[in-house]
Amino acid sequence: MAHQHTLELKQIAAGRDHIQTFEFARVFSRAAQTIRKSYCLTGHYLGIRPLKLGNRLMWPVADIAALLNGSV
């Protein structure tokens, strides 16, 4: 199943280093609000910390891929 999520992440990221919250949520089959709430309460989601650009949270693709592959 992680392989499926890794392929989906590769499609969503399309070569970018960071993805937006709604894209991050899609990879984990969660609502974007779930991701935002966790960030507000803990400063991360599953140990992944985003960059904050203006009013957007940008999540690092490399960290997401590591988590999906069990490297974290």
Coordinates of N, CA and C in Angstrom, one line a residue:
M1 N 0.8 -1.2 0.0 CA 0.0 0.0 0.0 C 0.9 1.3 0.0
A2 N 2.0 1.2 0.7 CA 2.9 2.4 0.7 C 3.4 2.7 -0.7
H3 N 3.6 1.6 -1.5 CA 4.0 1.8 -2.9 C 3.0 2.6 -3.7
Q4 N 1.7 2.3 -3.5 CA 0.7 3.0 -4.1 C 0.7 4.5 -3.8
H5 N 0.9 4.8 -2.5 CA 1.0 6.2 -2.0 C 2.2 6.9 -2.5
T6 N 3.3 6.1 -2.7 CA 4.6 6.7 -3.2 C 4.4 7.1 -4.7
L7 N 3.7 6.3 -5.4 CA 3.4 6.6 -6.8 C 2.5 7.8 -6.9
E8 N 1.5 7.9 -6.0 CA 0.6 9.0 -6.0 C 1.3 10.3 -5.7
L9 N 2.2 10.2 -4.7 CA 3.0 11.4 -4.3 C 3.9 11.8 -5.5
K10 N 4.5 10.9 -6.3 CA 5.3 11.3 -7.4 C 4.5 12.0 -8.5
Q11 N 3.2 11.5 -8.7 CA 2.3 12.2 -9.6 C 1.9 13.6 -9.2
I12 N 1.6 13.7 -7.9 CA 1.1 15.0 -7.4 C 2.3 16.0 -7.4
A13 N 3.5 15.6 -6.9 CA 4.6 16.5 -6.8 C 5.1 16.9 -8.2
A14 N 5.0 16.1 -9.2 CA 5.4 16.4 -10.5 C 6.8 17.2 -10.6
G15 N 7.8 16.7 -9.8 CA 9.1 17.3 -9.8 C 9.3 18.4 -8.9
R16 N 8.3 18.8 -8.2 CA 8.4 19.9 -7.2 C 9.0 19.4 -5.9
D17 N 9.7 20.3 -5.2 CA 10.3 19.9 -3.9 C 9.3 20.0 -2.7
H18 N 8.2 20.8 -2.9 CA 7.2 21.0 -1.8 C 5.8 20.9 -2.5
I19 N 4.9 20.4 -1.7 CA 3.5 20.4 -2.1 C 2.6 21.1 -1.1
Q20 N 1.4 21.6 -1.6 CA 0.5 22.3 -0.7 C -0.3 21.3 0.2
T21 N -0.9 21.9 1.2 CA -1.6 21.1 2.2 C -2.7 20.1 1.6
F22 N -3.4 20.6 0.7 CA -4.5 19.8 0.1 C -3.9 18.6 -0.7
E23 N -2.7 18.8 -1.3 CA -2.1 17.7 -2.0 C -1.5 16.7 -1.0
F24 N -0.9 17.2 0.1 CA -0.3 16.4 1.2 C -1.4 15.5 1.8
A25 N -2.6 16.1 2.0 CA -3.7 15.4 2.6 C -4.2 14.3 1.6
R26 N -4.2 14.5 0.4 CA -4.6 13.6 -0.6 C -3.7 12.3 -0.6
V27 N -2.4 12.5 -0.4 CA -1.5 11.4 -0.3 C -1.8 10.5 0.8
F28 N -2.2 11.1 2.0 CA -2.5 10.3 3.2 C -4.0 10.0 3.3
S29 N -4.8 10.3 2.3 CA -6.2 10.1 2.4 C -6.9 10.7 3.6
R30 N -6.5 11.9 3.9 CA -7.1 12.7 5.0 C -7.6 14.0 4.5
A31 N -8.4 14.6 5.3 CA -9.0 16.0 4.9 C -7.9 17.0 5.2
A32 N -7.8 18.0 4.4 CA -6.8 19.0 4.5 C -6.9 19.7 5.9
Q33 N -8.1 19.8 6.4 CA -8.3 20.4 7.7 C -7.7 19.6 8.9
T34 N -7.6 18.3 8.7 CA -7.0 17.4 9.6 C -5.5 17.7 9.7
I35 N -4.9 17.9 8.6 CA -3.5 18.2 8.5 C -3.2 19.6 9.2
R36 N -4.0 20.6 8.8 CA -3.9 21.9 9.4 C -4.1 21.9 10.9
K37 N -5.0 21.1 11.4 CA -5.3 21.1 12.8 C -4.1 20.5 13.6
S38 N -3.5 19.4 13.0 CA -2.3 18.8 13.6 C -1.2 19.8 13.6
Y39 N -1.0 20.5 12.5 CA 0.1 21.5 12.5 C -0.1 22.6 13.5
C40 N -1.4 23.1 13.7 CA -1.7 24.1 14.7 C -1.4 23.6 16.1
L41 N -1.7 22.4 16.4 CA -1.6 21.8 17.7 C -0.2 21.4 18.1
T42 N 0.6 20.9 17.1 CA 1.9 20.3 17.3 C 3.0 20.9 16.5
G43 N 2.7 21.6 15.5 CA 3.8 22.1 14.6 C 4.2 21.2 13.5
H44 N 3.5 20.0 13.4 CA 3.9 19.1 12.4 C 2.7 18.1 12.1
Y45 N 2.9 17.3 11.1 CA 1.9 16.2 10.9 C 2.8 14.9 10.7
L46 N 2.6 14.0 11.5 CA 3.4 12.7 11.5 C 4.9 13.0 11.4
G47 N 5.3 14.0 12.1 CA 6.7 14.4 12.2 C 7.3 15.2 11.1
I48 N 6.4 15.5 10.1 CA 6.8 16.4 9.0 C 6.5 17.8 9.2
R49 N 7.4 18.7 9.1 CA 7.2 20.1 9.4 C 7.2 20.9 8.0
P50 N 6.2 21.7 7.8 CA 6.2 22.4 6.6 C 6.9 23.7 6.6
L51 N 7.2 24.3 5.4 CA 7.6 25.7 5.3 C 6.4 26.5 5.3
K52 N 6.4 27.7 5.9 CA 5.3 28.6 5.8 C 5.6 29.7 4.9
L53 N 4.9 29.8 3.8 CA 5.1 30.8 2.8 C 3.8 31.7 2.7
G54 N 3.8 32.8 3.3 CA 2.6 33.7 3.4 C 1.6 32.9 4.3
N55 N 0.4 32.7 3.7 CA -0.6 32.0 4.4 C -0.7 30.5 4.0
R56 N 0.3 30.0 3.3 CA 0.4 28.6 2.8 C 1.4 27.8 3.6
L57 N 1.0 26.6 3.8 CA 2.0 25.6 4.3 C 2.4 24.7 3.1
M58 N 3.7 24.6 3.0 CA 4.3 23.9 1.9 C 5.1 22.7 2.5
W59 N 4.7 21.5 2.1 CA 5.2 20.3 2.8 C 6.3 19.7 1.9
P60 N 7.5 19.3 2.5 CA 8.6 18.8 1.7 C 8.4 17.4 1.2
V61 N 8.5 17.2 -0.1 CA 8.2 16.0 -0.7 C 9.2 14.9 -0.3
A62 N 10.5 15.2 -0.1 CA 11.5 14.2 0.3 C 11.1 13.7 1.7
D63 N 10.6 14.5 2.6 CA 10.3 14.0 4.0 C 9.0 13.1 3.9
I64 N 8.1 13.4 3.0 CA 6.9 12.6 2.8 C 7.2 11.3 2.2
A65 N 8.1 11.3 1.2 CA 8.5 10.0 0.6 C 9.3 9.2 1.6
A66 N 10.1 9.8 2.4 CA 10.8 9.0 3.5 C 9.9 8.3 4.4
L67 N 8.8 9.0 4.8 CA 7.8 8.5 5.7 C 7.1 7.3 5.1
L68 N 6.7 7.5 3.8 CA 6.0 6.5 3.1 C 6.8 5.2 2.9
N69 N 8.1 5.4 2.7 CA 9.0 4.3 2.5 C 9.5 3.7 3.8
G70 N 9.1 4.2 4.9 CA 9.5 3.7 6.2 C 10.9 4.1 6.7
S71 N 11.4 5.1 6.1 CA 12.8 5.6 6.4 C 12.9 6.5 7.6
V72 N 11.7 6.9 8.1 CA 11.7 7.8 9.2 C 11.5 7.1 10.5

